[in-house]
Short mmCIF file of C-alpha atoms and ligand atoms in Angstrom, two decimals:
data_model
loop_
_atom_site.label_atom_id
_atom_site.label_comp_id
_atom_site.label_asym_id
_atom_site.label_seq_id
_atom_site.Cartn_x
_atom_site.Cartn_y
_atom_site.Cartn_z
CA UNK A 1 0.00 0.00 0.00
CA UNK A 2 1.21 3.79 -0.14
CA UNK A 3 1.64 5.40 2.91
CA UNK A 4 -1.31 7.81 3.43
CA UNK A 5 0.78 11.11 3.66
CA UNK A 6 1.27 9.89 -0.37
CA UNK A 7 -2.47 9.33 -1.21
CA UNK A 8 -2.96 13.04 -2.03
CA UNK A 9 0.03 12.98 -4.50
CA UNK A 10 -1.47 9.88 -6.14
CA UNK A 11 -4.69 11.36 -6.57
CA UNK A 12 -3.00 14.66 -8.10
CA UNK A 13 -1.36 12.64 -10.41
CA UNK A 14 -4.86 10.50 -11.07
CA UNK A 15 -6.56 13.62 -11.90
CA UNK A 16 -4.01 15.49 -14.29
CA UNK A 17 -3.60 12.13 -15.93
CA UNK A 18 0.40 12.66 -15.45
CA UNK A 19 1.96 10.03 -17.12
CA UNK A 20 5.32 10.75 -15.36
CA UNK A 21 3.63 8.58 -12.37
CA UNK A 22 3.25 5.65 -14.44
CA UNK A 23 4.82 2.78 -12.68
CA UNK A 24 5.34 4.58 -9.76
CA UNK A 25 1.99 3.06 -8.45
CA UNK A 26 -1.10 1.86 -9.63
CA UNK A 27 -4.75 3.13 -9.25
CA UNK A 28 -7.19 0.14 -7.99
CA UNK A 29 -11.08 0.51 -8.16
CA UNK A 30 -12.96 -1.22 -6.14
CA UNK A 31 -16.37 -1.11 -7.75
CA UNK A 32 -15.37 -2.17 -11.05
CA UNK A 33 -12.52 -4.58 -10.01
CA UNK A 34 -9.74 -3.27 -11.84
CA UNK A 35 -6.53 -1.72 -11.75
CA UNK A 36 -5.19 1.43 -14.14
CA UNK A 37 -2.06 3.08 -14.33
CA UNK A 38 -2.24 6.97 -13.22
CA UNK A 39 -2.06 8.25 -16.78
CA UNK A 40 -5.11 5.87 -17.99
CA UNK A 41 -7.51 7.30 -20.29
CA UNK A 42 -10.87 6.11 -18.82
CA UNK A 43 -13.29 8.26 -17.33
CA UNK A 44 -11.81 9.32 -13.36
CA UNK A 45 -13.57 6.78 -10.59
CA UNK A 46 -14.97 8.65 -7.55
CA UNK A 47 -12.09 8.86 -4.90
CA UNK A 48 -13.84 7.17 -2.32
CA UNK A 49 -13.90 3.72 -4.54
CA UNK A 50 -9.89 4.15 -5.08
CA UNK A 51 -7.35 2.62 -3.71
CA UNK A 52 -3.56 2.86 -4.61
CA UNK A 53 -0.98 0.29 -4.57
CA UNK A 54 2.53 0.06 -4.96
CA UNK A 55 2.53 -2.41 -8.25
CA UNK A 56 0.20 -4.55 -9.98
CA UNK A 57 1.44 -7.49 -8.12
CA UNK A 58 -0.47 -5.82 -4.89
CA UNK A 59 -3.47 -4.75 -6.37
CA UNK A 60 -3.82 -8.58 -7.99
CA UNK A 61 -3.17 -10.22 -4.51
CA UNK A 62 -6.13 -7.85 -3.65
CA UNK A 63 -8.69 -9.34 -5.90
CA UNK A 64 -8.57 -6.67 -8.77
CA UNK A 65 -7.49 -6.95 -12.71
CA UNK A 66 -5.49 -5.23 -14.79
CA UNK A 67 -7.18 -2.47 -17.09
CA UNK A 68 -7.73 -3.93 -20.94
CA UNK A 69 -7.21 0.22 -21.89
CA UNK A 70 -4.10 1.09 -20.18
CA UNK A 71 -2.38 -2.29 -19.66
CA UNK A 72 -0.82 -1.22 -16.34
CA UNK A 73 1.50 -4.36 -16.09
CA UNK A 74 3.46 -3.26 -19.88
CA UNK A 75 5.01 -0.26 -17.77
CA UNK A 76 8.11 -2.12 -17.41
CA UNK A 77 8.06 -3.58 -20.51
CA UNK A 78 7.79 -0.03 -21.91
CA UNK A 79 10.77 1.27 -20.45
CA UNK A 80 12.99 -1.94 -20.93
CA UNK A 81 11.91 -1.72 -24.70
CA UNK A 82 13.17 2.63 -24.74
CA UNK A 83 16.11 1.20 -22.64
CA UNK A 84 16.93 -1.42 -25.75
CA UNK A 85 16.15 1.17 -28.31
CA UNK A 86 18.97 3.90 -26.53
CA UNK A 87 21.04 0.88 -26.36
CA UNK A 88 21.00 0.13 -30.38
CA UNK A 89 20.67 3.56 -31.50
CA UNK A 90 24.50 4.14 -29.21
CA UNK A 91 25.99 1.35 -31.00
CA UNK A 92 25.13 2.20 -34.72
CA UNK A 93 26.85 4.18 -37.18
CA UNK A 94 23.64 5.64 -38.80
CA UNK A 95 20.39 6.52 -37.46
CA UNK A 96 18.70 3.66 -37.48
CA UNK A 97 15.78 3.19 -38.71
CA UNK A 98 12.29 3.26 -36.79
CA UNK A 99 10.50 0.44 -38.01
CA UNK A 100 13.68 -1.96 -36.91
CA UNK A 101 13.35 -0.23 -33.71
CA UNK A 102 9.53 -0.62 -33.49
CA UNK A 103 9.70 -4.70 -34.74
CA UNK A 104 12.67 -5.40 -32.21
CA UNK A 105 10.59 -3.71 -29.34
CA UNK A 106 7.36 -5.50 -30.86
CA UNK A 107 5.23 -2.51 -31.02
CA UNK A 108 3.82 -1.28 -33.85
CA UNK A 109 5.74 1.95 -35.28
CA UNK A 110 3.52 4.70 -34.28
CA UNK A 111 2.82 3.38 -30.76
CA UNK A 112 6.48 3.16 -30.47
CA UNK A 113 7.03 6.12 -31.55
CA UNK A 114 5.12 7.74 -29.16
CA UNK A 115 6.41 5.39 -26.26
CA UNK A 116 10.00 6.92 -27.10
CA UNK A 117 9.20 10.90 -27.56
CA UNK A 118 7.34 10.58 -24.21
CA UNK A 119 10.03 8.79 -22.11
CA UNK A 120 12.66 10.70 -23.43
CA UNK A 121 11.60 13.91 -24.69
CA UNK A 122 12.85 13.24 -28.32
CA UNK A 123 12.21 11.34 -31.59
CA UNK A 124 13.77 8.26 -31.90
CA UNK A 125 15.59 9.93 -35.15
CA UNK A 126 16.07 13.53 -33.04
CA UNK A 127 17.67 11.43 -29.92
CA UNK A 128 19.95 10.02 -32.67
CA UNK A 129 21.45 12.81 -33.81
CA UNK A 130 21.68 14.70 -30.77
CA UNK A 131 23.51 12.09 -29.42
CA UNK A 132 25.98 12.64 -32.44
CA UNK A 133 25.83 16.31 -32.00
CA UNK A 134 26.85 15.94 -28.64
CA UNK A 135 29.87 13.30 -29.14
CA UNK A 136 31.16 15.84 -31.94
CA UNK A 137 30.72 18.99 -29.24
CA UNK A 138 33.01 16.79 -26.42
CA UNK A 139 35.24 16.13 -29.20
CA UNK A 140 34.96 19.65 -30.39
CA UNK A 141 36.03 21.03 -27.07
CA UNK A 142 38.93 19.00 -26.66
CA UNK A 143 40.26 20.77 -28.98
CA UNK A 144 40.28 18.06 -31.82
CA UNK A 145 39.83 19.20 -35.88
CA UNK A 146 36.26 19.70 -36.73
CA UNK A 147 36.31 17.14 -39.10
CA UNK A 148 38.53 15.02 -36.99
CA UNK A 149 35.79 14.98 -34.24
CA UNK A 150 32.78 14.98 -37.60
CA UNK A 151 33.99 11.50 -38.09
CA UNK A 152 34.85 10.04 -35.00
CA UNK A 153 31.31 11.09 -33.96
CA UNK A 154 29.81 8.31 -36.30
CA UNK A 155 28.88 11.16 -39.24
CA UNK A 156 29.41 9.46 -42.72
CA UNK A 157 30.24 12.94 -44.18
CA UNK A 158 30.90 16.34 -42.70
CA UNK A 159 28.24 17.71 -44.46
CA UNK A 160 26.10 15.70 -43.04
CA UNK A 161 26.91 17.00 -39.75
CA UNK A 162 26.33 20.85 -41.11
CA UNK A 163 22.80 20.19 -41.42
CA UNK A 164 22.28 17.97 -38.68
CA UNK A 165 23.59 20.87 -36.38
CA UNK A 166 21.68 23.26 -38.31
CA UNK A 167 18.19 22.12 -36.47
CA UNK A 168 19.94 23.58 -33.25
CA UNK A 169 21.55 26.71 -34.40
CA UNK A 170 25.02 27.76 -34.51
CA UNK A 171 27.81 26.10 -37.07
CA UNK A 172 29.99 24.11 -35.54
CA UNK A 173 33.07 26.26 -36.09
CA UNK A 174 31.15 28.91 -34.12
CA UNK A 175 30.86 26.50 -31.38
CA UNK A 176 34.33 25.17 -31.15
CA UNK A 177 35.42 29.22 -30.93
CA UNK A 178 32.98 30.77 -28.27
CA UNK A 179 30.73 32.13 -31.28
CA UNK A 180 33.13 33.30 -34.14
CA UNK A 181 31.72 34.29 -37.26
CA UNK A 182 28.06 34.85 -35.19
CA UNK A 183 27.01 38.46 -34.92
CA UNK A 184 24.81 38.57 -31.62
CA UNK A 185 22.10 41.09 -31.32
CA UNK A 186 21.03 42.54 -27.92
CA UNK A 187 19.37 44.72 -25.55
CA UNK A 188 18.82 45.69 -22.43
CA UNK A 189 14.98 46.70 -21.23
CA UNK A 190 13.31 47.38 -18.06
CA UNK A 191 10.78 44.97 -16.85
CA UNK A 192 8.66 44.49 -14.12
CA UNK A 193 11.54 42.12 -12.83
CA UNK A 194 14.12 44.55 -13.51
CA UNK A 195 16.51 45.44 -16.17
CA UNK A 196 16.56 42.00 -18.74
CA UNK A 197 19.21 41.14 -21.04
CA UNK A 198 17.78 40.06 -24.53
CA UNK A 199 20.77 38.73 -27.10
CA UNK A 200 19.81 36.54 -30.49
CA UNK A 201 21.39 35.05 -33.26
CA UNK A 202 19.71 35.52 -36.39
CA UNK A 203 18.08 32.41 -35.51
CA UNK A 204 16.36 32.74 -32.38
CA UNK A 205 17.20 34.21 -28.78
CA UNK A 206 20.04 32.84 -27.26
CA UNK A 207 20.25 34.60 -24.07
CA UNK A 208 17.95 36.19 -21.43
CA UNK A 209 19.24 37.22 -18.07
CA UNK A 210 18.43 39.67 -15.49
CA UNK A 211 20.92 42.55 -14.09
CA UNK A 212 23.39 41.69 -16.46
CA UNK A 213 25.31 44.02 -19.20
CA UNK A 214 27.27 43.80 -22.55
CA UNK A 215 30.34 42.29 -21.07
CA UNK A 216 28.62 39.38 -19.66
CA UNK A 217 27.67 38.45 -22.82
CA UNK A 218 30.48 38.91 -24.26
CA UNK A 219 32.51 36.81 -21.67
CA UNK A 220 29.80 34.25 -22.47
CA UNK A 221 30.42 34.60 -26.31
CA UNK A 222 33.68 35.80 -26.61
CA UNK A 223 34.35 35.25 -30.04
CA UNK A 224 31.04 36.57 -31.30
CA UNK A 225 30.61 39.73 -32.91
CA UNK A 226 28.12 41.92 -30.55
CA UNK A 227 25.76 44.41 -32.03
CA UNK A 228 23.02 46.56 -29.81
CA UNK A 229 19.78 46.75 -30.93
CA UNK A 230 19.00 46.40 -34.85
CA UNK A 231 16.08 46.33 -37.22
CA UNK A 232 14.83 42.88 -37.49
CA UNK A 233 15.88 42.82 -33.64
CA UNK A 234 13.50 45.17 -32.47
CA UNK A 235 10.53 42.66 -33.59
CA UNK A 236 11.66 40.09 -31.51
CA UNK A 237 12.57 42.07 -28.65
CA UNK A 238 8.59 43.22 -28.31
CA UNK A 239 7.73 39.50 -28.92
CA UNK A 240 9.98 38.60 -25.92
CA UNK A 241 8.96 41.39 -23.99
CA UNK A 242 5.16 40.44 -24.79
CA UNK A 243 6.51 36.78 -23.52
CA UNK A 244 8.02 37.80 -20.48
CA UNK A 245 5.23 40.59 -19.42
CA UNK A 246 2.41 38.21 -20.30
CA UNK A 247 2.95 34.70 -19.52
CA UNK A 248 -0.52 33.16 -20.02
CA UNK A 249 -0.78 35.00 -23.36
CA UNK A 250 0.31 32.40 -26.25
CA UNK A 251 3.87 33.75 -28.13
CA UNK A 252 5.74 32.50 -30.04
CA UNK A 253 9.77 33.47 -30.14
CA UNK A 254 12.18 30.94 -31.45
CA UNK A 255 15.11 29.55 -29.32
CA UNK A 256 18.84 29.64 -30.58
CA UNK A 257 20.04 27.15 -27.56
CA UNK A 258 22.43 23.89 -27.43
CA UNK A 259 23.20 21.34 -24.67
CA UNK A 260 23.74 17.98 -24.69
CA UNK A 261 21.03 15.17 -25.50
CA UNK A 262 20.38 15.41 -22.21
CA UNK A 263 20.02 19.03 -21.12
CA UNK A 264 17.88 19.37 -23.99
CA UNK A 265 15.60 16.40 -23.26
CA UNK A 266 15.07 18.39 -20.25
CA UNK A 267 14.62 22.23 -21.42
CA UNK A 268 12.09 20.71 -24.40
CA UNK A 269 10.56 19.35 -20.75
CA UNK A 270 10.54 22.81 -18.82
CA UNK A 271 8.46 24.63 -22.17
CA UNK A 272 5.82 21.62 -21.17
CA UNK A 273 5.22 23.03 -18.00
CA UNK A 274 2.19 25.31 -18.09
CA UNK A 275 1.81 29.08 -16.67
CA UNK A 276 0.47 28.72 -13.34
CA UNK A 277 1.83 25.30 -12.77
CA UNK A 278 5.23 24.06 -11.35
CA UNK A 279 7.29 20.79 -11.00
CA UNK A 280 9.95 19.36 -8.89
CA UNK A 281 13.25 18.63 -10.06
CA UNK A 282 12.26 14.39 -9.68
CA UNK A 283 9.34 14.96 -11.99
CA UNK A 284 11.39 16.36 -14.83
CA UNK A 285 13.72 13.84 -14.15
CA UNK A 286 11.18 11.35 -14.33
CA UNK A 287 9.47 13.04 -17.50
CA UNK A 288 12.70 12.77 -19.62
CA UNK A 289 12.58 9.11 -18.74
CA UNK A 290 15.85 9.27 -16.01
CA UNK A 291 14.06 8.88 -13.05
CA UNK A 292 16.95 8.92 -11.09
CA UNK A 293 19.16 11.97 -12.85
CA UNK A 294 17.78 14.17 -10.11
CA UNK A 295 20.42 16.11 -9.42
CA UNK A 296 21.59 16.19 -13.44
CA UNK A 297 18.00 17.83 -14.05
CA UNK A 298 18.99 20.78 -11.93
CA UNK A 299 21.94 21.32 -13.22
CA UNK A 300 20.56 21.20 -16.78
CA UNK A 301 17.74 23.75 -15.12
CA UNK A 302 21.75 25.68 -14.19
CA UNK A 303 22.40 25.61 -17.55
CA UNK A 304 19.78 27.16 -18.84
CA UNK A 305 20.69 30.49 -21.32
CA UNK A 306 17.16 31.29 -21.90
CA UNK A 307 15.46 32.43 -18.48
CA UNK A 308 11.67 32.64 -18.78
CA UNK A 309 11.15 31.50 -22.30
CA UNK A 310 12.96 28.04 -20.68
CA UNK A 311 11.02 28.33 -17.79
CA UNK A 312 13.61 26.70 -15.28
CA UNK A 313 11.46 29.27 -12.79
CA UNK A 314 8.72 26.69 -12.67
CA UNK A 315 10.99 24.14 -10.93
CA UNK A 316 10.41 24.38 -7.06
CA UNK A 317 11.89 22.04 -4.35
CA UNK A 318 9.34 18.51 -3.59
CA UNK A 319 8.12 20.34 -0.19
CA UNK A 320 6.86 23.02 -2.33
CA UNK A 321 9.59 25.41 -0.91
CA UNK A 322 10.72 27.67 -3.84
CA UNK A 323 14.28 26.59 -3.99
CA UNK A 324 17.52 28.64 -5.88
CA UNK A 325 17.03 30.42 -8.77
CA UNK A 326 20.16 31.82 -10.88
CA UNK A 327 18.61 35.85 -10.67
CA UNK A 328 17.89 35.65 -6.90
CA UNK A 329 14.30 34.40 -5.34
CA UNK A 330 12.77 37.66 -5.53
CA UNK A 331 12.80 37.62 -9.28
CA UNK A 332 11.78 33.66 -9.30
CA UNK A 333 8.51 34.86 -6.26
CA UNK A 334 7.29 37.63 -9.02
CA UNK A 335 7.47 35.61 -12.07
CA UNK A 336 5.81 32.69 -10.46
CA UNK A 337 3.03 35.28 -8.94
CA UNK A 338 2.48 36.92 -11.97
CA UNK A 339 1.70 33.14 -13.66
CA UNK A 340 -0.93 32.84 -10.92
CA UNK A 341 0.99 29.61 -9.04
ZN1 ZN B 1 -6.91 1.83 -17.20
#
């Protein structure tokens, strides 16, 4: 059984249908006999007829069934089968393909599709060549040739590794120099929060801090070339402003960020959390499928470039206290007060 200081979290998780909780316990109901996992689909039983157990081997020594919809028992079987996938798609030279993935798994390609995205955060094909982007960054910042560290990174041909890296932004020989070649636009505007660093790429926005000036950007990209303000720059800056001033108000401003796999698994994470709502580190953790990278998932949340649009501010501590933040709590209160939470 789960302790009853826990039954209020399992019912939380019941209601939002918060698929993160899957395998974590399962939902019995007594008037119809069976057992669900948290996430399952069918209509919400009254609370009074629920009662939670640790595992499906519980619930059956308590006289109840598994669900036909939700199939709480595959759980395992679900992650062993992502586990497998990771597994194959490390050891191959290409990206393999997903209906060999699917057929070795047993699942039908679209279900296992979906299986993957949701226990890791990316495509099968995405996690593939992140993970390639990311063994050609270590290499990269070793201080090994650029195509040197193309090839040992499993790319068949260096251009091939030009548009892979294109999906996240900046060329690689910006990102072996601390942004040569990239001319970074920027501002500084007052907010409610205080004075807010803006600085893009001509691809998206690839920095917003608070209290901070031209030369910490430029210590962050010291190769770049810096320019303030701009014409196309100004469109974006009202867009982020909009963003930042109005969180519940749907924007759009595109992202010029890279991390590892990982870190991105869990920033892609952090844009799922709604206005109003917030998560502990061990949910994100447990969202990108590493239930156990706790402490990695905050310092991904650390690495964040992107305050606000990445909203690492919606990450509080498991007792609900509000935890650090990298501006100071005051600015992490107001946002999170403004957002209604
Ligand atoms: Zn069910």
């Amino acid at each position: 059984m789960i302790a009853d200081h826990d039954e209020d979290l399992c019912w939380t998780a019941v209601l939002a249908r918060d698929r993160a909780f899957d395998g974590r316990f399962v939902t019995g109901v007594l008037t119809t006999g069976i057992y669900c996992r948290p996430s399952c689909s069918a209509r919400h039983p009254r609370r009074e007829n629920v009662r939670f157990f640790a595992g499906g081997a519980e619930a059956r020594v308590a006289g109840l069934r598994p669900c036909k919809r939700c199939l709480p028992d595959d759980v395992s079987r679900d992650e062993k089968a992502v586990l497998a996938a990771i597994e194959t798609i490390k050891a191959s030279e290409e990206v393999p393909a997903l209906a060999g993935l699917a057929a070795d798994a047993g699942y039908s390609v679209s279900h296992f599709q979906r299986l993957f995205s949701r226990m890791t955060g990316l495509s099968p094909a995405a996690y593939s060549r992140a993970l390639r982007l990311e063994r050609a960054a270590e290499a990269l910042s070793a201080g090994d040739s650029v195509t040197g560290a193309i090839y040992e990174a499993g790319y068949s041909a260096p251009s091939r590794f030009y548009e892979a890296s294109e999906r996240l932004g900046m060329a690689p020989s910006a990102w072996a120099n601390g942004g040569k070649g990239v001319t970074i636009r920027w501002a500084v505007v007052e907010t409610y929060l205080g004075p807010m660093l803006v600085a893009a790429t001509d691809k998206g926005v690839c920095r917003l801090s608070f209290n901070e000036g031209a030369d910490d950007l430029a210590a962050r990209f010291p190769a770049a070339e810096l320019a303030e303000g701009g014409e196309g720059f100004s469109a974006l800056l009202g867009e982020v402003i909009r963003a930042v001033e109005a969180p519940d108000q749907p924007h759009v401003v595109p992202l010029d960020v890279r991390g590892t796999a990982f870190q991105e698994a869990v920033w892609r994470e952090l844009r799922r959390i709604p206005a109003g709502e917030t998560r502990s580190y061990a949910d994100i953790a447990a969202a990108v499928g590493s239930p156990k990278a706790v402490r990695a998932c905050g310092s991904a949340n650390g690495a964040n470039n992107v305050a606000v649009l990445i909203p690492c501010h919606r990450v509080v501590r498991s007792d609900g206290s509000l935890g650090g933040y990298a501006y100071g709590l005051d600015i992490k209160r107001k946002l999170l007060a403004r957002e209604g939470g």
